[in-house]
Coordinates of C-alpha atoms in Angstrom, one line a residue:
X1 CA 0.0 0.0 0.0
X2 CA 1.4 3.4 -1.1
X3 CA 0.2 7.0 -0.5
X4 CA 1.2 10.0 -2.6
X5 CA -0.4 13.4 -3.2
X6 CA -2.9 14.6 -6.1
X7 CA -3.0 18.0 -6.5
X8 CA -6.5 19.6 -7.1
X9 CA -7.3 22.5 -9.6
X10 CA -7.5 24.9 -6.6
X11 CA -4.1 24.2 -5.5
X12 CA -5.3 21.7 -2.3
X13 CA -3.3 18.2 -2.1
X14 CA -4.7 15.4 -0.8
X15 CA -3.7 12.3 0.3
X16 CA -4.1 9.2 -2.7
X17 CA -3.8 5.6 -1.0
X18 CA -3.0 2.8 -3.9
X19 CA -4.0 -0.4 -2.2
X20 CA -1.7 -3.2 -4.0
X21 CA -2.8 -6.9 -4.0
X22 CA -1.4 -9.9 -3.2
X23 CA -0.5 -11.2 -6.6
X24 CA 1.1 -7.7 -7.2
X25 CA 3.4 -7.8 -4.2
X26 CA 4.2 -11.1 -4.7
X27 CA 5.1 -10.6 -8.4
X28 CA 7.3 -7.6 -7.8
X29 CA 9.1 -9.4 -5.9
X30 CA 9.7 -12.6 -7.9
X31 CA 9.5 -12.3 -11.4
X32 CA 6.9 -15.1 -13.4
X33 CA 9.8 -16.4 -15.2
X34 CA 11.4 -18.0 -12.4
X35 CA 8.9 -19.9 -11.8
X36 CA 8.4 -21.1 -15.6
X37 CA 12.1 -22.8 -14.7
X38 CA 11.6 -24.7 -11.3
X39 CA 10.0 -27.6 -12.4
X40 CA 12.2 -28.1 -16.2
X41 CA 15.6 -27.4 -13.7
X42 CA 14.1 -29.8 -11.1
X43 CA 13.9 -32.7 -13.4
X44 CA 17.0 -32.1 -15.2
X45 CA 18.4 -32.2 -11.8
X46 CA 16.2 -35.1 -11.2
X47 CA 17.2 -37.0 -14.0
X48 CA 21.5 -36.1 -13.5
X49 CA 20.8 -37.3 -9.9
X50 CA 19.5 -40.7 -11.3
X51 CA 22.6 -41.0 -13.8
X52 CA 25.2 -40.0 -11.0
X53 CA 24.0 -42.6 -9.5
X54 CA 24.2 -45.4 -11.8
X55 CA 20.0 -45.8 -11.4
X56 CA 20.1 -44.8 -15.6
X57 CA 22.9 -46.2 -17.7
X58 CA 24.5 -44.6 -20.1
X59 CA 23.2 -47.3 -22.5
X60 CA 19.5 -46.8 -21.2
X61 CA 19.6 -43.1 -21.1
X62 CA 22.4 -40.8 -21.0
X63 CA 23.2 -38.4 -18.5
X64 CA 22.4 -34.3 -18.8
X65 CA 26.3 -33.6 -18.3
X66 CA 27.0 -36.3 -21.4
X67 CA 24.0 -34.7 -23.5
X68 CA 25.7 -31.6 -23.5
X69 CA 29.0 -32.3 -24.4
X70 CA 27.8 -34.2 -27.3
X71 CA 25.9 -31.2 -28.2
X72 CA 28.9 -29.3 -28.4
X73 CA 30.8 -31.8 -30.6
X74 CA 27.6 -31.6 -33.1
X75 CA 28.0 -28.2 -33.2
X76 CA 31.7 -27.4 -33.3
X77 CA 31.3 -30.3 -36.7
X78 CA 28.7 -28.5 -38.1
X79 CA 26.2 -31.1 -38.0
X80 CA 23.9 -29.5 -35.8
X81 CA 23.8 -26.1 -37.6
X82 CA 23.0 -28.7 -41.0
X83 CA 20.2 -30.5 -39.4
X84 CA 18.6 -27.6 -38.1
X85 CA 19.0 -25.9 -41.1
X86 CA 17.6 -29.0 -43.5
X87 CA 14.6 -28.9 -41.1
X88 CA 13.9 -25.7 -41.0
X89 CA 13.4 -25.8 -44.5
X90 CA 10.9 -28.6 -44.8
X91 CA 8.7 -27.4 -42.1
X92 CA 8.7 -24.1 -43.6
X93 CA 7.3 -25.3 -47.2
X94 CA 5.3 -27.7 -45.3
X95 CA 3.5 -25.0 -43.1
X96 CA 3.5 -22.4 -46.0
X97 CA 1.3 -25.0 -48.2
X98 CA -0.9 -25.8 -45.0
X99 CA -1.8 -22.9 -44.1
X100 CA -2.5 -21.5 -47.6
X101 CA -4.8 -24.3 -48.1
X102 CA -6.4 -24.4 -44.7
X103 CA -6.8 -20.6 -45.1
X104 CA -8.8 -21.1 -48.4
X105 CA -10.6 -23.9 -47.6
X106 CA -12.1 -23.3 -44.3
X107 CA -13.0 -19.1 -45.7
X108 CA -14.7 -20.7 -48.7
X109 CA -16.5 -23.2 -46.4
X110 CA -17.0 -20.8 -43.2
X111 CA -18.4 -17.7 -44.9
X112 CA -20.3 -19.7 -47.7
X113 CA -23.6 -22.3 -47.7
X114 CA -22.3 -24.4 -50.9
X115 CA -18.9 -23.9 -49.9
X116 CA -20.0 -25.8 -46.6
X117 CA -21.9 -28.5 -48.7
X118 CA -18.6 -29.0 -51.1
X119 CA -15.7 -28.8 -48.9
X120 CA -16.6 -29.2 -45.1
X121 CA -18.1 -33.2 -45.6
X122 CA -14.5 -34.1 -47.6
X123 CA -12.4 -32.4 -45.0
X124 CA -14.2 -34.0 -41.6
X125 CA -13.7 -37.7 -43.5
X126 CA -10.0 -36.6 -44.3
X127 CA -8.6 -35.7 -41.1
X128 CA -10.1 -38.5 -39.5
X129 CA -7.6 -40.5 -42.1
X130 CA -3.8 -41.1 -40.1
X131 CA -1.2 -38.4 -41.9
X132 CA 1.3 -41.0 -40.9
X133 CA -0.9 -43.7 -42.7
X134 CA -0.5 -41.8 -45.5
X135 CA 3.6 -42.5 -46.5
X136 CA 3.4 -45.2 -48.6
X137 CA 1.0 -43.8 -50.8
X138 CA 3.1 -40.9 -50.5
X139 CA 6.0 -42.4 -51.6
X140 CA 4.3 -44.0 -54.5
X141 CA 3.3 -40.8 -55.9
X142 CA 6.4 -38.2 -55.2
X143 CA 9.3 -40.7 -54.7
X144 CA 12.0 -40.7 -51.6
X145 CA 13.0 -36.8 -52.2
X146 CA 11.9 -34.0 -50.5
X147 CA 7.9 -34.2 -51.9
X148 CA 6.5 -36.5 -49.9
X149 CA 8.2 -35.1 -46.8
X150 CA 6.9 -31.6 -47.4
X151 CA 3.5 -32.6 -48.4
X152 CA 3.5 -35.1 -45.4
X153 CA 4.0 -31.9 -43.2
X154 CA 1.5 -29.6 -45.3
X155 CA -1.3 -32.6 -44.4
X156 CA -0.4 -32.3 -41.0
X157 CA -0.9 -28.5 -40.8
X158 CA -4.1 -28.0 -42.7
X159 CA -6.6 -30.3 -40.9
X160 CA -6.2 -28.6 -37.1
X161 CA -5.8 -25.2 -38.9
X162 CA -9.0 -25.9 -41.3
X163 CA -11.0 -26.8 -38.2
X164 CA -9.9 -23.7 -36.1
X165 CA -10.3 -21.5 -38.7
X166 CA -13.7 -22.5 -39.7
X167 CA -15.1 -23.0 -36.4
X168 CA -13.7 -19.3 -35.8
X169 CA -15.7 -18.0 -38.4
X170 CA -18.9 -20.2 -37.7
X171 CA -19.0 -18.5 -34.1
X172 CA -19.0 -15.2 -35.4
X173 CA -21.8 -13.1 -33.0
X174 CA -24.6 -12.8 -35.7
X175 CA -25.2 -9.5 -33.8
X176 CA -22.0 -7.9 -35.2
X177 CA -22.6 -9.0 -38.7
X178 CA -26.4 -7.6 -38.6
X179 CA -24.5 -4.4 -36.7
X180 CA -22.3 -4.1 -40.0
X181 CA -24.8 -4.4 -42.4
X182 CA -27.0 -1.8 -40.9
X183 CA -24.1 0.5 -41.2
X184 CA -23.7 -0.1 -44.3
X185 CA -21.3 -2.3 -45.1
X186 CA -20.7 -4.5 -48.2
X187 CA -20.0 -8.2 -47.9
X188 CA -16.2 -7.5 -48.4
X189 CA -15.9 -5.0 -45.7
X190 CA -18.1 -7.3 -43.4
X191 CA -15.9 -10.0 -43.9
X192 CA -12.7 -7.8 -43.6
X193 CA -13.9 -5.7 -40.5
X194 CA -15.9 -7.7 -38.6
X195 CA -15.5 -11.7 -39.5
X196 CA -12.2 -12.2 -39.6
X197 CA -11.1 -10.1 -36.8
X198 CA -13.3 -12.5 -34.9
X199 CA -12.2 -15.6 -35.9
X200 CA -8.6 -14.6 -35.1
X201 CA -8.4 -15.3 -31.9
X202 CA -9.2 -19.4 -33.4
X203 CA -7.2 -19.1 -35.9
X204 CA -3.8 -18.2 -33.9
X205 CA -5.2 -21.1 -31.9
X206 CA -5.2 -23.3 -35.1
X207 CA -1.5 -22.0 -36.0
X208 CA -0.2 -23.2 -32.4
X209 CA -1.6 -26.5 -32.9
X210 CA -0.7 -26.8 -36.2
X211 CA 3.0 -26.1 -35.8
X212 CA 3.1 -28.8 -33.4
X213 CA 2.2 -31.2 -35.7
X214 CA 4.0 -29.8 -38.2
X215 CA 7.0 -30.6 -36.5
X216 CA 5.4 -34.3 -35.0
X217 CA 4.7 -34.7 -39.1
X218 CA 9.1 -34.0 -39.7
X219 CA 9.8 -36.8 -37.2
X220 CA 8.3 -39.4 -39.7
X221 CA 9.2 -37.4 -42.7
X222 CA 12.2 -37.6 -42.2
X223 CA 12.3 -41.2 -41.8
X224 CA 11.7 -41.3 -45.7
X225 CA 15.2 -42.0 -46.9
X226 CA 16.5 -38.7 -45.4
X227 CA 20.3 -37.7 -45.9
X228 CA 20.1 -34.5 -43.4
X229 CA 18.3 -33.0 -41.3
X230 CA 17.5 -34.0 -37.4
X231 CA 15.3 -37.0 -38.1
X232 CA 18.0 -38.2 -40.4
X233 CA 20.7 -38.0 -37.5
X234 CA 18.0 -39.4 -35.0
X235 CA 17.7 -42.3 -37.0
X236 CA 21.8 -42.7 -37.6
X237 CA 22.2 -42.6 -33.6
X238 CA 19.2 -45.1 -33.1
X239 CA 21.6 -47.7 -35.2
X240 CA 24.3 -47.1 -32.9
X241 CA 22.2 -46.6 -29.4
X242 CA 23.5 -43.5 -29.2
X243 CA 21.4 -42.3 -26.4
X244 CA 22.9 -39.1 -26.0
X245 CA 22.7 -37.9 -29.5
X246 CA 19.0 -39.6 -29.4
X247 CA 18.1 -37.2 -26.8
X248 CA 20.0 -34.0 -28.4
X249 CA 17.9 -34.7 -31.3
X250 CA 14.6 -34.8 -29.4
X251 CA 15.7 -31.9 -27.2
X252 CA 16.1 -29.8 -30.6
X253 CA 13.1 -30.6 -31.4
X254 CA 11.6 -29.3 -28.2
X255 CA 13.2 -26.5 -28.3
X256 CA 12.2 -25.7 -32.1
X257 CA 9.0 -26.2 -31.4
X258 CA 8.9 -23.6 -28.6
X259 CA 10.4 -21.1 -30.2
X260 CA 7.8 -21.6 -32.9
X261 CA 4.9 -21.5 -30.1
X262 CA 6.4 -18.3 -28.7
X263 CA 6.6 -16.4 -31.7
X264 CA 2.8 -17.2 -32.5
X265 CA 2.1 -16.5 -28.8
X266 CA 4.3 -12.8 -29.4
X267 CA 1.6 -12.4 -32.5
X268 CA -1.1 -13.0 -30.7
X269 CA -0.7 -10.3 -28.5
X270 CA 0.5 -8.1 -31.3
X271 CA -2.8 -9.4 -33.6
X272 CA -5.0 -9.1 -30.4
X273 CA -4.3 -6.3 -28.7
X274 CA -7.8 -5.3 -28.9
X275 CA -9.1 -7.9 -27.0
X276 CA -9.0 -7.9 -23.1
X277 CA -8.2 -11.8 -21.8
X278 CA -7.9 -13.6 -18.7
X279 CA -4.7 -14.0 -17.2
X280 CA -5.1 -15.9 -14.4
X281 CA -4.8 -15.4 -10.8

């Protein structure tokens, strides 16, 4: 609780008590972030414990200390920078072509009747459909390059994003819509002003979840006669039981992924910044 002084138009000061809450004390003095670490440190610290100790083996899992120095002999050899790079590249056609499509689809299905009758039936029996199923057709119709890994991944983006994106637009508040067109708005300004400002918040959703299985789709893209990238040294390591490169691989991975959640997160508050949101107590 703080006090200061508010001056008056006549000149007179008087006393103004802020009252501050618990969560606000408590905040100032610890910053969020700290806690976002206890519980990743406490079961890295967990898991070195267990190795120290002999409880995991080397050959069953290696140790957080032995992760990290192979880490650093992937990098200073320029394998790691490769990988990342190859990856990088797939997911990023992938997603481009998924979320084009998704994009078109679910607008053509969402803001249209026939589009509904035409594209929605075809897309609910799709998805249903295993992506990972889908390789050895895939591999049958684009060969072992780099098609049928990038269209693996652009199948894995489009069906979450599709259903986000539509079901954004479906919940449109028929009030705002009725608001627009009584204001005098055309059906591109409606849809430009009013709809898809609304379904944002589903779509960014959509985008989350899609990159995730974007990057779940690479895993067993990359299992398709792969020469680089991180699947490709996953799979080398797994012939060897290398453990430790086994779990550099998947901790890339993880770590990809959450940059790629975090930047969508950064645009959401960037895309939303109109909207007021719950943040929790």
């Amino acid at each position: 609780m703080t006090t200061r002084l508010t001056s008056l138009p006549t000149g007179e000061q008087i006393p103004v008590t802020r009252v501050r809450t618990r969560t606000a004390r408590r905040e100032s003095r610890v910053p969020r972030w700290t806690f976002k670490l206890v519980s990743p440190l406490a079961l890295v610290a967990l898991w070195q414990t267990l190795s120290a100790t002999g409880v995991l083996s080397d050959d069953t899992l290696a140790s957080p200390a032995t992760v990290l120095e192979t880490g650093a002999e992937l990098f200073e050899e320029g394998r790691l920078q490769e990988a990342i790079a190859v990856s990088l590249q797939r997911v990023g056609a992938g997603l481009a072509i998924g979320v084009v499509a998704a994009t078109l689809l679910a607008t053509l299905s969402g803001l249209f009747r026939r589009g509904e009758d035409l594209i929605d039936a075809p897309m609910q029996m799709l998805r249903t459909v295993p992506v990972i199923g889908l390789i050895p057709l895939l591999i049958i119709w684009f060969g072992i390059g780099e098609e049928p890994k990038i269209v693996l991944i652009a199948l894995a983006v489009t069906f979450p994003l599709y259903m986000n994106i539509y079901g954004g637009i479906r919940n449109v508040d028929a009030g705002l819509v009725e608001a627009a067109k009584t204001l005098g708005l055309g059906p591109f300004e409606q849809v430009r002003h009013v709809i898809l400002p609304a379904a944002m918040p589903n779509a960014l959703v959509g985008l989350r979840y899609a990159l995730g299985s974007a990057w779940l789709a690479l895993v067993f893209g990359e299992t398709i006669n792969a020469s680089a990238g991180i699947g490709y040294e996953m799979n080398t390591a797994r012939e060897f039981f290398q453990t430790d490169v086994i779990v550099v691989c998947l901790v890339l991975y993880a770590l990809l992924g959450l940059i790629a959640d975090f930047i969508v997160r950064g645009l959401e508050r960037v895309v939303l910044a109109w909207r007021p949101a719950f943040s929790g107590k």
